[in-house]
XYZ file of N, CA, C and O in Angstrom:
672
model
N 23.004 -22.946 -100.170
C 21.599 -22.803 -99.841
C 21.425 -21.770 -98.734
O 20.458 -21.054 -98.734
N 22.322 -21.695 -97.783
C 22.320 -20.690 -96.723
C 20.961 -20.572 -96.046
O 20.332 -19.522 -96.034
N 20.503 -21.650 -95.483
C 19.189 -21.728 -94.853
C 19.025 -20.698 -93.737
O 17.959 -20.116 -93.582
N 20.078 -20.426 -92.990
C 19.988 -19.494 -91.875
C 19.744 -18.060 -92.294
O 19.342 -17.237 -91.480
N 19.962 -17.731 -93.574
C 19.767 -16.365 -94.042
C 18.422 -16.156 -94.721
O 18.127 -15.067 -95.170
N 17.623 -17.180 -94.799
C 16.316 -17.058 -95.448
C 15.237 -16.840 -94.397
O 15.332 -17.306 -93.277
N 14.203 -16.119 -94.783
C 13.067 -15.873 -93.901
C 12.084 -17.033 -93.997
O 11.999 -17.708 -95.024
N 11.308 -17.222 -92.958
C 10.265 -18.232 -92.976
C 9.277 -17.864 -94.074
O 8.828 -16.719 -94.163
N 8.976 -18.822 -94.936
C 8.033 -18.584 -96.013
C 8.628 -17.950 -97.257
O 7.931 -17.742 -98.235
N 9.926 -17.632 -97.260
C 10.564 -17.039 -98.432
C 10.838 -18.143 -99.449
O 11.653 -19.023 -99.211
N 10.166 -18.121 -100.608
C 10.329 -19.215 -101.571
C 11.665 -19.168 -102.311
O 12.244 -18.112 -102.510
N 12.116 -20.351 -102.685
C 13.347 -20.497 -103.466
C 13.114 -21.623 -104.470
O 12.548 -22.664 -104.120
N 13.536 -21.397 -105.715
C 13.383 -22.426 -106.741
C 14.346 -23.570 -106.481
O 15.535 -23.362 -106.263
N 13.845 -24.767 -106.505
C 14.682 -25.943 -106.304
C 15.661 -26.105 -107.468
O 16.796 -26.538 -107.272
N 15.257 -25.716 -108.662
C 16.119 -25.848 -109.844
C 17.337 -24.928 -109.769
O 18.335 -25.165 -110.444
N 17.281 -23.882 -108.935
C 18.399 -22.946 -108.815
C 19.544 -23.514 -107.974
O 20.626 -22.943 -107.946
N 19.305 -24.643 -107.329
C 20.318 -25.256 -106.477
C 21.184 -26.231 -107.274
O 20.761 -26.766 -108.301
N 22.380 -26.472 -106.769
C 23.243 -27.486 -107.377
C 22.681 -28.868 -107.051
O 21.806 -29.009 -106.195
N 23.204 -29.879 -107.696
C 22.724 -31.252 -107.468
C 22.899 -31.646 -106.000
O 21.985 -32.219 -105.399
N 24.039 -31.338 -105.417
C 24.283 -31.689 -104.024
C 23.316 -30.950 -103.095
O 22.767 -31.535 -102.167
N 23.073 -29.673 -103.386
C 22.144 -28.894 -102.559
C 20.721 -29.429 -102.685
O 19.969 -29.450 -101.711
N 20.336 -29.887 -103.884
C 19.001 -30.478 -104.064
C 18.865 -31.756 -103.245
O 17.816 -32.020 -102.656
N 19.931 -32.570 -103.205
C 19.898 -33.790 -102.381
C 19.728 -33.444 -100.906
O 18.927 -34.056 -100.200
N 20.478 -32.446 -100.456
C 20.375 -32.017 -99.054
C 18.991 -31.440 -98.788
O 18.387 -31.713 -97.748
N 18.460 -30.652 -99.732
C 17.123 -30.077 -99.576
C 16.076 -31.179 -99.445
O 15.135 -31.059 -98.651
N 16.240 -32.271 -100.192
C 15.320 -33.402 -100.070
C 15.317 -33.982 -98.664
O 14.256 -34.294 -98.103
N 16.496 -34.119 -98.077
C 16.591 -34.627 -96.702
C 15.980 -33.634 -95.715
O 15.297 -34.039 -94.768
N 16.216 -32.345 -95.940
C 15.656 -31.326 -95.046
C 14.135 -31.276 -95.144
O 13.453 -31.007 -94.153
N 13.589 -31.567 -96.325
C 12.137 -31.642 -96.485
C 11.568 -32.810 -95.690
O 10.518 -32.689 -95.058
N 12.268 -33.940 -95.708
C 11.828 -35.100 -94.939
C 11.854 -34.837 -93.441
O 11.034 -35.372 -92.701
N 12.782 -33.993 -93.000
C 12.882 -33.645 -91.582
C 11.907 -32.541 -91.173
O 11.783 -32.223 -89.996
N 11.246 -31.934 -92.140
C 10.302 -30.868 -91.831
C 10.946 -29.503 -91.707
O 10.322 -28.564 -91.198
N 12.187 -29.370 -92.161
C 12.870 -28.080 -92.095
C 12.578 -27.213 -93.318
O 12.698 -25.998 -93.259
N 12.208 -27.853 -94.415
C 11.825 -27.144 -95.629
C 10.440 -27.618 -96.049
O 10.117 -28.802 -95.921
N 9.640 -26.690 -96.561
C 8.311 -27.038 -97.030
C 8.303 -26.958 -98.556
O 8.520 -25.876 -99.111
N 8.085 -28.076 -99.237
C 8.060 -28.046 -100.702
C 6.672 -27.650 -101.217
O 5.654 -27.924 -100.587
N 6.638 -26.970 -102.349
C 5.380 -26.688 -103.035
C 5.700 -26.416 -104.493
O 6.851 -26.179 -104.857
N 4.682 -26.491 -105.341
C 4.924 -26.265 -106.772
C 4.045 -25.121 -107.252
O 2.936 -24.912 -106.750
N 4.574 -24.379 -108.232
C 3.805 -23.310 -108.865
C 2.769 -23.964 -109.766
O 3.067 -24.917 -110.487
N 1.559 -23.503 -109.727
C 0.476 -24.160 -110.452
C 0.594 -24.017 -111.964
O 0.298 -24.949 -112.696
N 1.075 -22.870 -112.452
C 1.105 -22.667 -113.889
C 2.316 -23.317 -114.568
O 2.194 -23.898 -115.630
N 3.480 -23.236 -113.965
C 4.686 -23.759 -114.612
C 5.076 -25.146 -114.113
O 5.855 -25.831 -114.767
N 4.570 -25.551 -112.996
C 4.914 -26.852 -112.454
C 6.299 -26.920 -111.831
O 6.799 -27.999 -111.530
N 6.953 -25.773 -111.658
C 8.282 -25.758 -111.036
C 8.154 -26.031 -109.550
O 7.188 -25.623 -108.908
N 9.158 -26.684 -109.006
C 9.160 -27.017 -107.592
C 9.920 -25.942 -106.815
O 11.019 -25.539 -107.196
N 9.294 -25.469 -105.742
C 9.879 -24.461 -104.858
C 9.931 -25.024 -103.447
O 9.271 -26.019 -103.144
N 10.700 -24.374 -102.597
C 10.702 -24.720 -101.184
C 10.867 -23.442 -100.380
O 11.316 -22.415 -100.890
N 10.471 -23.509 -99.133
C 10.711 -22.385 -98.227
C 10.991 -22.954 -96.834
O 10.501 -24.020 -96.467
N 11.817 -22.245 -96.045
C 12.135 -22.705 -94.694
C 10.905 -22.656 -93.788
O 10.036 -21.801 -93.947
N 10.846 -23.565 -92.848
C 9.762 -23.577 -91.866
C 10.221 -22.866 -90.592
O 11.391 -22.532 -90.441
N 9.296 -22.668 -89.681
C 9.644 -22.037 -88.394
C 10.641 -22.892 -87.618
O 11.493 -22.372 -86.917
N 10.532 -24.182 -87.752
C 11.476 -25.081 -87.088
C 12.896 -24.816 -87.588
O 13.838 -24.731 -86.793
N 13.064 -24.649 -88.887
C 14.388 -24.367 -89.452
C 14.918 -23.036 -88.927
O 16.097 -22.923 -88.556
N 14.060 -22.029 -88.877
C 14.483 -20.721 -88.373
C 14.871 -20.809 -86.898
O 15.853 -20.203 -86.473
N 14.125 -21.584 -86.153
C 14.422 -21.749 -84.729
C 15.767 -22.439 -84.525
O 16.576 -22.017 -83.698
N 16.026 -23.480 -85.306
C 17.292 -24.203 -85.190
C 18.480 -23.368 -85.669
O 19.597 -23.556 -85.196
N 18.230 -22.435 -86.594
C 19.306 -21.568 -87.097
C 19.492 -20.333 -86.233
O 20.319 -19.486 -86.539
N 18.709 -20.191 -85.180
C 18.877 -19.067 -84.263
C 18.056 -17.854 -84.620
O 18.268 -16.790 -84.070
N 17.102 -17.981 -85.516
C 16.327 -16.825 -85.935
C 15.149 -16.494 -85.068
O 14.605 -15.423 -85.155
N 14.714 -17.385 -84.181
C 13.537 -17.127 -83.378
C 13.825 -17.388 -81.913
O 13.198 -18.214 -81.272
N 14.762 -16.685 -81.351
C 15.041 -16.811 -79.925
C 13.980 -16.017 -79.200
O 13.949 -14.797 -79.254
N 13.083 -16.701 -78.554
C 11.920 -16.085 -77.969
C 12.266 -14.944 -77.026
O 12.840 -15.145 -75.976
N 11.924 -13.739 -77.437
C 12.082 -12.568 -76.588
C 13.507 -12.079 -76.426
O 13.732 -11.100 -75.742
N 14.482 -12.733 -77.022
C 15.878 -12.327 -76.805
C 16.152 -10.949 -77.378
O 16.777 -10.119 -76.736
N 15.660 -10.681 -78.566
C 15.896 -9.376 -79.178
C 15.156 -8.298 -78.408
O 15.701 -7.243 -78.105
N 13.899 -8.573 -78.056
C 13.123 -7.582 -77.313
C 13.737 -7.324 -75.946
O 13.803 -6.187 -75.491
N 14.198 -8.371 -75.283
C 14.808 -8.195 -73.964
C 16.085 -7.378 -74.065
O 16.319 -6.483 -73.259
N 16.916 -7.652 -75.053
C 18.151 -6.885 -75.228
C 17.848 -5.436 -75.542
O 18.527 -4.532 -75.078
N 16.813 -5.184 -76.334
C 16.466 -3.812 -76.677
C 15.963 -3.072 -75.443
O 16.273 -1.907 -75.241
N 15.180 -3.744 -74.597
C 14.675 -3.100 -73.389
C 15.794 -2.794 -72.415
O 15.825 -1.725 -71.806
N 16.730 -3.720 -72.258
C 17.829 -3.520 -71.322
C 18.744 -2.395 -71.801
O 19.129 -1.521 -71.049
N 19.068 -2.399 -73.064
C 19.999 -1.418 -73.596
C 19.323 -0.084 -73.904
O 19.989 0.894 -74.152
N 17.989 -0.036 -73.906
C 17.293 1.192 -74.234
C 17.113 1.374 -75.732
O 16.604 2.375 -76.170
N 17.495 0.423 -76.517
C 17.336 0.515 -77.960
C 17.956 -0.673 -78.649
O 18.550 -1.528 -78.022
N 17.781 -0.692 -79.948
C 18.292 -1.824 -80.713
C 18.937 -1.407 -82.024
O 19.242 -2.235 -82.852
N 19.148 -0.113 -82.223
C 19.716 0.368 -83.476
C 21.070 1.023 -83.226
O 21.223 1.801 -82.287
N 22.025 0.698 -84.073
C 23.343 1.331 -84.034
C 23.548 2.011 -85.381
O 23.379 1.386 -86.435
N 23.895 3.297 -85.352
C 24.201 4.036 -86.563
C 25.662 4.451 -86.484
O 26.062 5.162 -85.572
N 26.456 3.971 -87.430
C 27.875 4.312 -87.454
C 28.075 5.651 -88.151
O 27.178 6.148 -88.840
N 29.255 6.211 -87.988
C 29.549 7.501 -88.605
C 29.619 7.415 -90.125
O 29.548 8.433 -90.798
N 29.736 6.225 -90.676
C 29.713 6.051 -92.132
C 28.291 5.788 -92.637
O 28.097 5.315 -93.746
N 27.284 6.072 -91.775
C 25.859 5.952 -92.088
C 25.380 4.518 -92.230
O 24.318 4.260 -92.764
N 26.141 3.575 -91.757
C 25.737 2.173 -91.741
C 24.791 1.984 -90.558
O 25.080 2.437 -89.446
N 23.671 1.316 -90.771
C 22.646 1.129 -89.745
C 22.525 -0.363 -89.439
O 22.360 -1.179 -90.348
N 22.631 -0.702 -88.161
C 22.447 -2.078 -87.691
C 21.272 -2.077 -86.729
O 21.295 -1.354 -85.730
N 20.250 -2.866 -87.024
C 19.089 -2.964 -86.141
C 18.916 -4.415 -85.729
O 18.737 -5.289 -86.575
N 18.992 -4.660 -84.430
C 18.828 -6.011 -83.907
C 17.350 -6.259 -83.685
O 16.796 -5.933 -82.638
N 16.696 -6.811 -84.697
C 15.264 -7.057 -84.634
C 14.894 -8.211 -85.552
O 15.551 -8.446 -86.561
N 13.859 -8.923 -85.175
C 13.298 -9.948 -86.053
C 11.895 -9.541 -86.485
O 11.199 -10.312 -87.115
N 11.505 -8.315 -86.158
C 10.178 -7.808 -86.487
C 10.124 -7.324 -87.935
O 10.872 -6.416 -88.318
N 9.234 -7.885 -88.732
C 9.097 -7.410 -90.110
C 8.621 -5.954 -90.164
O 8.930 -5.234 -91.110
N 7.891 -5.521 -89.130
C 7.418 -4.138 -89.092
C 8.599 -3.188 -88.918
O 8.714 -2.172 -89.625
N 9.509 -3.504 -87.982
C 10.687 -2.661 -87.771
C 11.552 -2.612 -89.034
O 12.072 -1.562 -89.396
N 11.706 -3.750 -89.698
C 12.487 -3.795 -90.939
C 11.825 -2.926 -92.003
O 12.495 -2.157 -92.699
N 10.505 -3.008 -92.120
C 9.786 -2.207 -93.116
C 9.934 -0.716 -92.827
O 10.095 0.087 -93.762
N 9.897 -0.328 -91.548
C 10.076 1.083 -91.193
C 11.473 1.543 -91.583
O 11.641 2.613 -92.168
N 12.480 0.745 -91.261
C 13.852 1.119 -91.612
C 14.046 1.212 -93.119
O 14.784 2.064 -93.612
N 13.382 0.341 -93.856
C 13.509 0.359 -95.315
C 12.861 1.586 -95.941
O 13.103 1.890 -97.104
N 12.054 2.328 -95.160
C 11.472 3.570 -95.662
C 12.531 4.638 -95.884
O 12.398 5.472 -96.770
N 13.594 4.621 -95.058
C 14.611 5.666 -95.187
C 16.038 5.134 -95.244
O 16.984 5.909 -95.268
N 16.226 3.830 -95.268
C 17.559 3.219 -95.385
C 17.600 2.327 -96.617
O 16.598 1.700 -96.955
N 18.758 2.251 -97.239
C 18.964 1.251 -98.291
C 19.256 -0.066 -97.587
O 20.158 -0.160 -96.765
N 18.490 -1.081 -97.888
C 18.654 -2.382 -97.257
C 19.833 -3.115 -97.888
O 19.833 -3.383 -99.077
N 20.856 -3.416 -97.074
C 22.021 -4.141 -97.571
C 21.921 -5.630 -97.289
O 22.327 -6.449 -98.101
N 21.375 -5.975 -96.132
C 21.286 -7.384 -95.741
C 20.229 -7.529 -94.655
O 20.199 -6.743 -93.708
N 19.362 -8.514 -94.793
C 18.360 -8.793 -93.771
C 18.536 -10.237 -93.337
O 18.343 -11.159 -94.124
N 18.952 -10.417 -92.100
C 19.126 -11.734 -91.510
C 17.937 -12.009 -90.600
O 17.130 -11.109 -90.347
N 17.797 -13.218 -90.072
C 16.640 -13.513 -89.233
C 16.479 -12.581 -88.025
O 15.360 -12.319 -87.604
N 17.561 -12.064 -87.476
C 17.427 -11.176 -86.316
C 18.315 -9.935 -86.426
O 18.640 -9.325 -85.422
N 18.685 -9.555 -87.644
C 19.535 -8.388 -87.841
C 19.237 -7.738 -89.188
O 19.196 -8.420 -90.216
N 19.001 -6.427 -89.160
C 18.858 -5.633 -90.374
C 20.119 -4.805 -90.531
O 20.549 -4.147 -89.584
N 20.722 -4.850 -91.707
C 21.890 -4.027 -92.006
C 21.527 -3.174 -93.206
O 21.129 -3.691 -94.246
N 21.661 -1.867 -93.026
C 21.333 -0.949 -94.100
C 22.263 0.246 -94.085
O 23.153 0.345 -93.239
N 22.031 1.148 -95.017
C 22.843 2.349 -95.119
C 21.931 3.538 -95.363
O 21.025 3.466 -96.201
N 22.190 4.605 -94.616
C 21.501 5.870 -94.875
C 22.208 6.521 -96.053
O 23.374 6.885 -95.958
N 21.515 6.604 -97.177
C 22.096 7.247 -98.352
C 21.300 8.503 -98.662
O 20.166 8.676 -98.203
N 21.903 9.353 -99.430
C 21.207 10.580 -99.841
C 19.904 10.218 -100.561
O 18.854 10.799 -100.303
N 19.973 9.223 -101.448
C 18.801 8.817 -102.220
C 17.702 8.259 -101.321
O 16.523 8.573 -101.504
N 18.080 7.414 -100.343
C 17.064 6.807 -99.478
C 16.393 7.854 -98.590
O 15.186 7.806 -98.374
N 17.176 8.814 -98.096
C 16.596 9.862 -97.257
C 15.708 10.780 -98.101
O 14.595 11.134 -97.687
N 16.159 11.154 -99.301
C 15.344 12.002 -100.167
C 14.066 11.294 -100.596
O 13.015 11.932 -100.730
N 14.147 9.988 -100.786
C 12.947 9.208 -101.117
C 11.950 9.240 -99.966
O 10.748 9.388 -100.179
N 12.459 9.116 -98.743
C 11.588 9.172 -97.571
C 10.974 10.556 -97.415
O 9.787 10.686 -97.114
N 11.775 11.576 -97.639
C 11.260 12.947 -97.550
C 10.188 13.164 -98.618
O 9.153 13.781 -98.356
N 10.409 12.628 -99.796
C 9.421 12.722 -100.865
C 8.129 12.003 -100.530
O 7.060 12.353 -101.022
N 8.221 10.973 -99.677
C 7.036 10.217 -99.262
C 6.344 10.853 -98.058
O 5.372 10.308 -97.543
N 6.888 11.999 -97.597
C 6.228 12.708 -96.500
C 6.843 12.519 -95.135
O 6.272 12.935 -94.134
N 7.993 11.889 -95.055
C 8.677 11.694 -93.771
C 9.707 12.809 -93.620
O 10.581 12.958 -94.477
N 9.613 13.575 -92.552
C 10.534 14.687 -92.337
C 11.885 14.160 -91.863
O 11.969 13.123 -91.196
N 12.949 14.877 -92.198
C 14.293 14.484 -91.769
C 14.380 14.445 -90.247
O 15.050 13.576 -89.682
N 13.686 15.387 -89.587
C 13.689 15.399 -88.126
C 13.052 14.128 -87.559
O 13.471 13.630 -86.516
N 12.048 13.595 -88.237
C 11.394 12.362 -87.790
C 12.342 11.171 -87.921
O 12.366 10.292 -87.063
N 13.124 11.137 -88.983
C 14.103 10.065 -89.169
C 15.136 10.113 -88.056
O 15.434 9.098 -87.420
N 15.676 11.301 -87.812
C 16.690 11.459 -86.765
C 16.106 11.095 -85.404
O 16.733 10.381 -84.617
N 14.887 11.549 -85.130
C 14.241 11.246 -83.852
C 14.025 9.742 -83.690
O 14.270 9.182 -82.619
N 13.579 9.077 -84.758
C 13.360 7.623 -84.717
C 14.654 6.903 -84.349
O 14.675 6.008 -83.506
N 15.754 7.306 -84.992
C 17.039 6.654 -84.736
C 17.562 6.974 -83.334
O 18.133 6.106 -82.672
N 17.366 8.205 -82.869
C 17.848 8.577 -81.538
C 17.099 7.835 -80.443
O 17.699 7.355 -79.487
N 15.776 7.725 -80.587
C 14.965 7.057 -79.564
C 15.313 5.574 -79.474
O 15.326 4.998 -78.393
N 15.648 4.963 -80.595
C 15.929 3.526 -80.620
C 17.416 3.198 -80.634
O 17.800 2.067 -80.872
N 18.240 4.194 -80.378
C 19.696 3.977 -80.380
C 20.098 3.048 -79.248
O 19.583 3.143 -78.134
N 21.004 2.149 -79.550
C 21.516 1.198 -78.558
C 22.385 1.957 -77.562
O 23.440 2.476 -77.909
N 21.944 2.027 -76.328
C 22.658 2.800 -75.300
C 23.979 2.150 -74.917
O 24.939 2.821 -74.589
N 24.054 0.836 -74.985
C 25.295 0.144 -74.610
C 26.420 0.504 -75.569
O 27.549 0.728 -75.165
N 26.127 0.588 -76.860
C 27.135 0.953 -77.840
C 27.550 2.405 -77.703
O 28.708 2.762 -77.857
N 26.597 3.266 -77.388
C 26.897 4.688 -77.259
C 27.730 4.966 -76.013
O 28.540 5.875 -75.994
N 27.546 4.176 -74.962
C 28.295 4.403 -73.726
C 29.781 4.165 -73.922
O 30.607 4.779 -73.264
N 30.129 3.300 -74.852
C 31.535 2.992 -75.096
C 32.296 4.158 -75.698
O 33.505 4.239 -75.590
N 31.597 5.072 -76.314
C 32.279 6.224 -76.924
C 31.608 7.510 -76.470
O 31.263 8.355 -77.273
N 31.402 7.654 -75.173
C 30.701 8.808 -74.622
C 31.403 10.116 -74.963
O 30.770 11.156 -75.106
N 32.723 10.089 -75.105
C 33.485 11.295 -75.401
C 33.089 11.897 -76.748
O 32.956 13.099 -76.895
N 32.893 11.040 -77.753
C 32.627 11.536 -79.107
C 31.181 11.341 -79.536
O 30.820 11.749 -80.625
N 30.358 10.761 -78.683
C 28.975 10.457 -79.053
C 28.228 11.700 -79.520
O 27.553 11.689 -80.529
N 28.350 12.799 -78.806
C 27.642 14.022 -79.160
C 28.051 14.550 -80.518
O 27.222 14.979 -81.313
N 29.332 14.521 -80.813
C 29.823 15.014 -82.105
C 29.299 14.161 -83.249
O 28.879 14.689 -84.280
N 29.301 12.840 -83.078
C 28.813 11.955 -84.144
C 27.324 12.158 -84.375
O 26.871 12.221 -85.512
N 26.539 12.268 -83.278
C 25.097 12.432 -83.441
C 24.796 13.787 -84.090
O 23.930 13.885 -84.940
N 25.538 14.836 -83.728
C 25.331 16.145 -84.358
C 25.656 16.065 -85.849
O 24.942 16.615 -86.672
N 26.740 15.360 -86.190
C 27.137 15.244 -87.588
C 26.078 14.477 -88.382
O 25.672 14.898 -89.450
N 25.582 13.376 -87.840
C 24.551 12.609 -88.531
C 23.281 13.432 -88.661
O 22.619 13.423 -89.680
N 22.919 14.135 -87.592
C 21.711 14.947 -87.597
C 21.821 16.046 -88.665
O 20.917 16.255 -89.447
N 22.949 16.722 -88.693
C 23.143 17.804 -89.649
C 23.057 17.296 -91.081
O 22.366 17.885 -91.915
N 23.722 16.179 -91.391
C 23.696 15.632 -92.750
C 22.285 15.196 -93.148
O 21.837 15.472 -94.253
N 21.583 14.533 -92.224
C 20.226 14.088 -92.537
C 19.323 15.289 -92.780
O 18.468 15.270 -93.671
N 19.500 16.356 -92.014
C 18.679 17.538 -92.194
C 19.048 18.275 -93.487
O 18.176 18.816 -94.164
N 20.326 18.267 -93.851
C 20.729 18.883 -95.118
C 20.153 18.105 -96.296
O 19.716 18.677 -97.287
N 20.193 16.766 -96.204
C 19.656 15.943 -97.283
C 18.159 16.156 -97.410
O 17.606 16.083 -98.471
N 17.505 16.307 -96.227
C 16.050 16.453 -96.211
C 15.679 17.839 -96.596
O 14.672 18.240 -96.953
């Protein structure tokens, strides 16, 4: 069931679960961790996690992500293999990243994606300039991670910038 990986309000069919998971889901519904509802046309039973479930799973640590981003000067890490990690629980930040990144995994407080040629070209086709993508990532780059590799940081950022501009 992987409750900690689901977003608040994200529906899941109860029939898609195993018998044991359905039994556990019933107990979680009684505790208020899952909200049951049924589709009106088919009568299928669905459930979605509540805010309480997200809070207990660590998805809503009040201000922790924002505080870490303010202290570090950013919340995004871009690896040299174009893997993007964004420490955020904001759906707006996730939506912005999904404009130019392929979304690989979205957890309650972490977005993992990849800058691919296709995703960047799609963003450029939608009117987003490659320079804007690079600027967005540079402004929100996690300073703590970059400080650990100060010797090579400039070379990696130049390489990422050049590739993004070539793709764009």
